[in-house]
Coordinates of C-alpha atoms and ligand atoms in Angstrom, one line a residue:
M1 CA -13.2 59.4 -123.3
K2 CA -12.1 56.3 -125.3
Q3 CA -15.1 56.4 -127.9
T4 CA -14.4 52.9 -128.5
N5 CA -15.8 52.2 -124.8
H6 CA -19.2 53.7 -125.3
W7 CA -20.1 50.0 -126.7
R8 CA -20.3 48.9 -123.0
L9 CA -22.3 51.2 -121.9
R10 CA -24.9 51.1 -125.1
L11 CA -24.9 47.2 -123.8
I12 CA -25.5 47.7 -120.2
D13 CA -28.7 50.1 -121.8
S14 CA -30.1 47.3 -123.6
I15 CA -29.5 44.8 -121.7
R16 CA -31.5 46.3 -118.4
G17 CA -33.4 48.7 -120.3
T18 CA -31.5 52.3 -118.7
Q19 CA -30.5 55.2 -120.6
I20 CA -26.9 55.5 -118.7
Q21 CA -24.9 56.5 -122.0
D22 CA -28.1 59.2 -122.9
T23 CA -27.9 60.8 -119.4
L24 CA -24.3 60.5 -118.3
N25 CA -23.8 63.0 -121.7
Q26 CA -26.9 65.3 -121.2
L27 CA -24.7 65.5 -117.2
R28 CA -21.7 65.8 -118.8
S29 CA -23.0 69.6 -121.2
E30 CA -25.9 69.9 -118.0
Q31 CA -23.1 70.8 -114.7
Y32 CA -21.4 74.2 -117.0
E33 CA -24.7 75.5 -117.2
D34 CA -24.9 78.9 -115.1
T35 CA -26.2 78.1 -112.2
L36 CA -29.1 80.5 -112.1
R37 CA -30.8 78.7 -114.9
L38 CA -29.9 75.1 -113.8
L39 CA -31.7 75.8 -110.6
T40 CA -34.7 77.8 -112.8
K41 CA -34.9 73.9 -114.7
Q42 CA -34.9 72.0 -111.1
K43 CA -37.9 74.6 -109.6
L44 CA -40.0 73.7 -112.6
Q45 CA -39.2 69.9 -112.7
Y46 CA -40.0 70.8 -108.6
D47 CA -43.6 72.8 -109.5
A48 CA -44.2 69.4 -112.5
L49 CA -43.9 67.0 -109.8
C50 CA -45.8 68.9 -107.1
K51 CA -48.8 68.3 -109.8
T52 CA -48.4 64.7 -110.5
A53 CA -47.9 64.1 -107.3
I54 CA -51.0 65.5 -105.9
S55 CA -53.0 64.2 -109.0
H56 CA -51.7 60.8 -109.3
V57 CA -49.8 59.4 -106.2
P58 CA -52.7 58.5 -103.0
F59 CA -50.4 59.7 -100.2
Y60 CA -50.5 63.8 -101.4
A61 CA -54.0 63.2 -102.6
S62 CA -54.8 65.7 -99.3
Y63 CA -52.2 67.9 -100.2
T64 CA -51.6 71.2 -102.2
P65 CA -47.8 72.6 -103.0
S66 CA -47.9 74.9 -99.5
T67 CA -48.9 71.7 -97.1
L68 CA -46.5 68.3 -98.3
P69 CA -45.4 67.2 -94.8
V70 CA -41.7 66.2 -94.5
V71 CA -41.8 62.6 -95.2
K72 CA -40.3 59.9 -93.6
K73 CA -38.8 56.5 -94.2
E74 CA -41.0 54.4 -91.6
V75 CA -43.5 56.4 -92.9
I76 CA -43.1 54.8 -96.6
R77 CA -42.3 51.2 -95.6
N78 CA -45.4 51.5 -93.7
H79 CA -47.2 52.5 -96.9
P80 CA -45.1 51.3 -99.6
S81 CA -48.7 51.5 -102.3
L82 CA -49.6 55.0 -101.7
F83 CA -46.3 56.0 -103.0
I84 CA -46.3 54.5 -106.3
S85 CA -47.5 57.0 -109.3
K86 CA -50.9 56.1 -111.4
A87 CA -49.5 58.7 -114.0
Y88 CA -46.5 55.9 -114.7
Q89 CA -46.4 54.0 -117.1
G90 CA -42.8 52.5 -117.0
K91 CA -41.3 49.6 -115.5
L92 CA -41.4 49.3 -110.9
Q93 CA -38.0 48.0 -109.7
A94 CA -37.8 46.8 -106.1
K95 CA -34.9 48.1 -104.4
G96 CA -33.1 48.6 -100.3
T97 CA -31.0 50.9 -98.9
S98 CA -28.6 49.4 -96.0
G99 CA -30.0 49.2 -93.0
S100 CA -27.7 48.3 -89.9
T101 CA -26.6 52.0 -89.8
G102 CA -30.3 53.3 -89.6
I103 CA -33.8 52.1 -90.3
P104 CA -33.5 50.0 -93.7
L105 CA -36.2 50.8 -96.4
I106 CA -37.8 49.2 -99.7
Y107 CA -39.1 51.2 -102.0
K108 CA -39.2 51.1 -106.2
T109 CA -37.8 52.9 -108.6
T110 CA -37.6 53.0 -112.2
P111 CA -34.8 52.8 -115.4
E112 CA -34.7 56.4 -115.2
A113 CA -34.0 56.8 -111.5
Q114 CA -31.0 53.9 -112.2
S115 CA -29.8 55.2 -115.2
F116 CA -29.4 59.0 -112.9
M117 CA -27.6 56.9 -110.1
W118 CA -25.5 55.3 -112.4
A119 CA -24.2 58.7 -114.7
G120 CA -23.5 60.3 -111.3
I121 CA -21.3 58.5 -109.7
L122 CA -19.5 58.4 -113.8
L123 CA -19.4 61.7 -114.0
S124 CA -18.0 61.9 -110.2
W125 CA -15.1 59.4 -111.4
E126 CA -15.0 61.6 -114.8
S127 CA -13.6 64.3 -113.1
A128 CA -11.6 61.6 -111.2
G129 CA -10.0 61.2 -114.4
Y130 CA -11.0 58.6 -115.3
L131 CA -12.0 57.2 -119.2
L132 CA -15.1 54.2 -119.9
G133 CA -13.7 51.1 -120.5
D134 CA -11.2 51.7 -117.8
R135 CA -10.5 49.3 -115.0
V136 CA -11.9 50.3 -111.5
A137 CA -11.7 48.4 -108.0
F138 CA -14.5 49.1 -106.1
I139 CA -13.0 48.3 -101.6
A140 CA -16.4 48.2 -100.3
G141 CA -18.7 45.7 -98.5
S142 CA -22.7 45.3 -99.4
A143 CA -24.1 48.9 -99.5
L144 CA -21.8 48.8 -103.3
V145 CA -21.0 45.5 -103.9
K146 CA -23.9 43.4 -104.7
K147 CA -23.3 40.0 -105.8
D148 CA -26.0 38.6 -108.3
I149 CA -26.1 37.5 -111.7
K150 CA -27.1 40.8 -113.2
H151 CA -24.1 42.1 -110.4
K152 CA -21.5 40.5 -112.6
V153 CA -22.2 40.9 -116.0
F154 CA -23.0 45.0 -115.0
H155 CA -19.7 45.4 -112.7
S156 CA -17.8 42.7 -115.6
L157 CA -18.9 45.0 -119.0
M158 CA -18.2 47.9 -116.9
N159 CA -14.7 46.7 -116.0
I160 CA -14.6 46.6 -112.3
K161 CA -13.4 44.4 -109.8
N162 CA -14.5 43.6 -106.3
Y163 CA -12.4 44.2 -103.2
S164 CA -14.2 43.2 -99.8
A165 CA -13.8 45.9 -97.1
F166 CA -14.8 43.0 -95.2
H167 CA -11.5 42.1 -95.2
L168 CA -8.2 44.0 -95.1
E169 CA -5.7 42.1 -92.8
D170 CA -2.2 43.7 -93.9
S171 CA -2.0 40.0 -96.6
D172 CA -5.3 40.5 -98.1
I173 CA -4.6 44.5 -98.9
Q174 CA -1.2 43.1 -100.2
N175 CA -3.0 41.2 -102.2
Y176 CA -5.8 43.2 -103.3
L177 CA -2.7 46.2 -104.7
S178 CA -0.9 43.6 -106.3
D179 CA -4.0 42.6 -108.3
M180 CA -4.5 46.1 -109.3
N181 CA -0.6 46.3 -110.8
H182 CA -1.1 43.2 -112.8
S183 CA -4.4 44.8 -114.4
E184 CA -4.0 48.5 -114.3
T185 CA -6.4 49.8 -112.1
R186 CA -7.0 52.9 -113.2
L187 CA -9.6 54.8 -110.4
I188 CA -10.5 53.1 -107.3
Y189 CA -13.7 52.9 -105.3
G190 CA -14.5 52.8 -102.0
Y191 CA -15.5 53.6 -98.5
A192 CA -13.0 56.6 -96.8
T193 CA -12.0 54.2 -93.6
A194 CA -11.8 51.2 -95.6
L195 CA -9.2 53.2 -98.7
N196 CA -6.9 54.3 -95.3
R197 CA -7.4 50.9 -94.1
V198 CA -5.5 50.7 -97.6
A199 CA -3.5 53.9 -97.2
E200 CA -2.0 52.3 -94.0
T201 CA -0.8 49.5 -95.2
I202 CA 0.9 51.1 -98.4
L203 CA 2.8 53.5 -95.5
K204 CA 4.0 51.7 -93.4
K205 CA 5.6 49.1 -95.9
G206 CA 6.6 51.0 -98.5
I207 CA 4.4 49.6 -100.7
K208 CA 4.3 50.7 -104.1
P209 CA 0.3 52.1 -104.7
P210 CA -0.8 50.7 -108.2
P211 CA 1.3 52.5 -111.5
A212 CA -1.6 53.3 -113.3
L213 CA -3.8 55.0 -111.2
R214 CA -5.5 58.4 -111.9
G215 CA -7.3 59.1 -108.7
I216 CA -9.6 57.3 -106.5
V217 CA -13.6 58.3 -105.2
A218 CA -14.1 57.5 -101.9
T219 CA -17.8 57.6 -101.3
A220 CA -20.5 55.9 -98.6
E221 CA -19.0 57.4 -96.0
V222 CA -18.0 60.9 -94.1
L223 CA -14.6 61.6 -95.5
S224 CA -11.7 62.7 -92.8
D225 CA -8.8 65.4 -93.7
Q226 CA -6.8 63.2 -92.1
H227 CA -7.8 60.2 -94.2
R228 CA -7.8 62.5 -97.1
K229 CA -4.4 62.7 -96.8
N230 CA -3.2 59.3 -95.4
I231 CA -4.6 58.4 -98.8
E232 CA -3.3 61.1 -100.9
N233 CA -0.2 60.3 -99.5
A234 CA -0.5 56.8 -99.9
F235 CA -1.5 56.0 -103.0
Q236 CA 0.5 59.7 -104.8
V237 CA -3.2 60.9 -107.0
D238 CA -5.8 63.0 -105.8
V239 CA -8.9 61.6 -103.4
R240 CA -12.5 63.0 -105.0
N241 CA -15.1 62.6 -102.3
Q242 CA -18.5 61.7 -103.4
Y243 CA -22.1 61.6 -101.4
G244 CA -25.4 60.1 -103.0
C245 CA -28.2 59.1 -101.2
N246 CA -30.3 57.4 -104.0
E247 CA -33.8 57.1 -102.7
G248 CA -33.5 60.8 -102.5
G249 CA -32.5 61.6 -105.5
I250 CA -29.2 63.1 -104.4
S251 CA -25.6 62.7 -105.7
A252 CA -22.8 65.1 -105.7
F253 CA -19.0 64.7 -106.9
E254 CA -15.8 66.8 -105.9
C255 CA -14.1 68.7 -108.7
E256 CA -10.7 69.1 -109.6
H257 CA -10.7 72.1 -106.9
K258 CA -11.9 70.2 -103.9
N259 CA -15.7 71.2 -104.2
M260 CA -18.6 69.3 -104.1
H261 CA -21.4 70.1 -107.2
L262 CA -24.9 68.5 -105.7
I263 CA -26.1 67.3 -109.3
S264 CA -29.5 69.3 -109.2
S265 CA -31.4 68.4 -111.6
G266 CA -32.2 64.8 -109.9
S267 CA -32.6 66.9 -106.1
R268 CA -34.5 69.3 -104.5
I269 CA -32.9 70.0 -101.5
E270 CA -33.7 72.0 -98.3
L271 CA -32.7 71.7 -94.8
T272 CA -34.5 72.4 -92.0
P273 CA -33.9 74.7 -88.7
N274 CA -31.7 71.2 -87.1
G275 CA -29.2 71.6 -89.6
D276 CA -31.4 68.0 -91.7
L277 CA -31.4 67.3 -94.6
L278 CA -34.3 66.6 -96.8
S279 CA -33.7 65.9 -100.5
S280 CA -37.9 65.3 -103.6
N281 CA -36.4 62.8 -106.1
L282 CA -37.2 64.6 -109.5
V283 CA -36.1 61.3 -111.6
N284 CA -37.7 58.5 -110.0
K285 CA -40.9 59.3 -111.3
G286 CA -42.5 55.8 -111.2
F287 CA -42.8 56.2 -106.5
V288 CA -42.5 59.7 -105.6
F289 CA -42.1 60.6 -102.1
L290 CA -41.4 64.2 -101.9
R291 CA -38.9 66.6 -98.6
Y292 CA -38.4 63.3 -97.6
F293 CA -35.9 62.9 -94.6
T294 CA -32.7 61.9 -95.8
G295 CA -30.7 61.3 -91.9
D296 CA -27.5 63.3 -93.8
R297 CA -26.8 66.4 -92.4
I298 CA -25.2 68.6 -95.5
E299 CA -23.7 71.8 -94.8
L300 CA -24.4 74.5 -98.2
K301 CA -22.8 77.3 -99.6
P302 CA -25.3 79.2 -100.7
N303 CA -23.9 82.0 -103.8
E304 CA -20.7 80.4 -103.9
S305 CA -19.4 79.4 -107.1
C306 CA -16.0 77.0 -108.4
Q307 CA -13.8 77.8 -110.6
C308 CA -13.4 74.9 -113.0
G309 CA -16.9 76.4 -114.3
R310 CA -19.7 73.8 -113.2
G311 CA -22.3 75.4 -112.5
Y312 CA -24.1 73.0 -110.5
P313 CA -24.1 74.0 -106.4
L314 CA -22.4 73.7 -104.3
I315 CA -22.1 71.9 -100.5
A316 CA -20.0 73.0 -98.0
S317 CA -19.3 69.8 -96.0
V318 CA -21.8 66.8 -95.8
Q319 CA -21.4 65.8 -92.0
G320 CA -22.7 62.4 -91.4
R321 CA -25.9 60.7 -90.5
S322 CA -29.0 62.5 -88.2
F323 CA -28.4 58.7 -85.8
D324 CA -24.8 59.5 -85.4
M325 CA -26.3 61.5 -82.5
I326 CA -24.8 61.5 -79.3
I327 CA -27.1 61.7 -76.3
D328 CA -26.3 62.6 -72.6
M329 CA -28.2 62.0 -68.9
N330 CA -29.7 65.1 -69.8
G331 CA -31.0 64.1 -72.3
K332 CA -29.1 66.6 -75.3
S333 CA -28.2 65.7 -78.6
T334 CA -24.8 66.1 -79.5
H335 CA -23.9 65.4 -83.4
S336 CA -20.8 63.3 -84.2
A337 CA -19.2 65.9 -85.5
F338 CA -18.4 67.8 -83.0
F339 CA -15.9 65.0 -82.8
N340 CA -14.3 65.2 -86.1
I341 CA -13.9 68.7 -85.4
L342 CA -12.4 68.2 -82.3
F343 CA -10.0 66.1 -83.7
R344 CA -9.7 67.4 -87.0
S345 CA -6.3 69.2 -86.5
D346 CA -4.7 66.6 -84.2
T347 CA -2.7 63.9 -86.6
T348 CA -2.4 62.0 -83.5
V349 CA -5.9 61.0 -84.2
E350 CA -6.6 58.5 -86.5
Q351 CA -10.4 57.4 -86.4
F352 CA -12.9 57.9 -83.7
Q353 CA -15.8 55.7 -82.3
V354 CA -17.9 56.7 -79.6
H355 CA -20.3 54.6 -77.3
F356 CA -22.8 56.0 -75.2
N357 CA -25.4 54.3 -72.6
E358 CA -27.5 56.0 -70.6
D359 CA -24.3 57.7 -67.8
T360 CA -21.3 56.6 -69.0
L361 CA -19.6 58.0 -72.6
T362 CA -16.9 55.9 -73.8
I363 CA -14.4 57.0 -76.8
Y364 CA -12.7 54.0 -79.4
L365 CA -9.7 56.9 -80.3
K366 CA -7.4 55.5 -83.1
V367 CA -4.3 56.9 -82.2
S368 CA -0.2 56.3 -83.3
I369 CA 1.9 54.9 -80.5
G370 CA 3.3 56.7 -78.0
F371 CA -0.1 58.3 -77.3
T372 CA -1.1 58.1 -73.7
I373 CA -4.4 58.5 -72.7
H374 CA -3.2 60.8 -70.3
D375 CA -2.2 62.7 -73.0
I376 CA -5.8 62.5 -74.6
K377 CA -7.4 63.2 -71.2
K378 CA -5.5 66.2 -70.8
K379 CA -7.0 67.1 -74.1
Y380 CA -10.0 67.0 -74.4
L381 CA -11.3 65.6 -71.5
N382 CA -12.6 68.9 -70.5
V383 CA -14.2 70.2 -73.8
I384 CA -16.1 66.7 -74.3
R385 CA -17.7 67.0 -70.0
S386 CA -18.4 71.2 -71.8
E387 CA -20.9 70.1 -74.3
M388 CA -22.2 66.5 -72.9
R389 CA -23.1 65.6 -69.4
F390 CA -22.6 61.4 -68.2
R391 CA -21.2 60.1 -65.1
N392 CA -18.3 58.1 -66.5
Y393 CA -16.6 59.1 -69.0
V394 CA -13.7 56.3 -70.9
I395 CA -11.0 56.8 -72.9
R396 CA -9.8 53.6 -75.1
L397 CA -6.8 53.4 -77.1
N398 CA -6.0 50.8 -79.8
E399 CA -8.7 48.7 -80.1
S400 CA -10.9 47.7 -82.4
F401 CA -14.0 49.3 -83.6
L402 CA -17.3 48.1 -83.7
Q403 CA -18.1 47.1 -87.0
A404 CA -21.1 47.4 -88.4
D405 CA -22.9 44.6 -90.9
N406 CA -21.9 46.3 -94.6
A407 CA -18.4 47.1 -93.0
K408 CA -19.0 51.3 -92.7
H409 CA -16.9 52.7 -90.0
R410 CA -19.5 53.6 -87.4
Y411 CA -18.6 56.9 -85.5
V412 CA -21.6 56.6 -83.0
I413 CA -22.7 53.7 -81.2
D414 CA -26.1 53.6 -79.1
Q415 CA -25.9 51.4 -76.3
R416 CA -29.1 52.9 -74.0
K417 CA -31.2 49.8 -73.2
N418 CA -34.6 52.1 -74.5
Ligands
ZN1 ZN1 -16.0 72.6 -109.4

């Protein structure tokens, strides 16, 4: 690490009242602790937080540690003041999660929780070859890029340059890339689908990738195998996946062995029998919600360790949002991961989006030239039919996808009337 660049984080910490540098140092050493020790530490943190919640957080006053309910966004949204801890003396700051693909939520966060979020992101960047002070390119929409002065100062101190994921025509991408060349960009951090779009332009036009680049970290969306391959081919560096659910205290990153590690000191997670991810945020002690329904679905890899030596537990895959569900005519729900798996080994299918209403399922596919609807139907329609029942099945090739307000890719669009 460049010792000379410590001042950047120290300055940010002193301006914003955070402790990103200290938290990052703590995570850097903690990540190599033994898994059992980390999980024991996590359990102690969780037990202590439950105790505090029951005595100092109004929402939990009538519960015991064994009766804590699952908390959904709606409950927090309707009764935010009930979640504020009377035991917390520090500053609380309002924060929102992106609402366009789910239910919006405004909650309160603390400097400690903000520090953890950034330290987790920096740790993921470091595993991709980043050194503090390096030029970083963000390719993202509103969820990552805030435009107020506080964020501008932060981005400039962090040497981050923003490139909009809303403008990804070939000419925009060429400008972005030439700017990245001149500024010696070392790391790119962005939405998986936006990174893939840039990769396609590089490959199509034979553009040389930014020469100083060391790595790419994809975030905020599911990273498909096909997109990872495209991005690595185009940029000639490794792509690492990063997964975060900030309100839940969840932060996970891929190591050099491409295993995803969960930073176990930030959250205690559990999976419901349906595979829904619940999280208790262990770092936000000002606005406490336990067993929070994140709306995400993941698979764990319990009892497995990784050659990198990190003790942080492993996540097998992040499958996406719970609301990426297709409901058929019989009321049966199928997760969009079904299509991920279906098209995973088909290199002709670049990306999909599924629209459904009461009786029709429309599958939008981005495919290589030369592929016809007939080919696709022959290959997949029977499998799709056996999984979900609709009156009509429509396939559309290479038409534009419907985009969310924050430029994230949406896999499923529910067009039912009610
Ligand atoms: Zn590892």
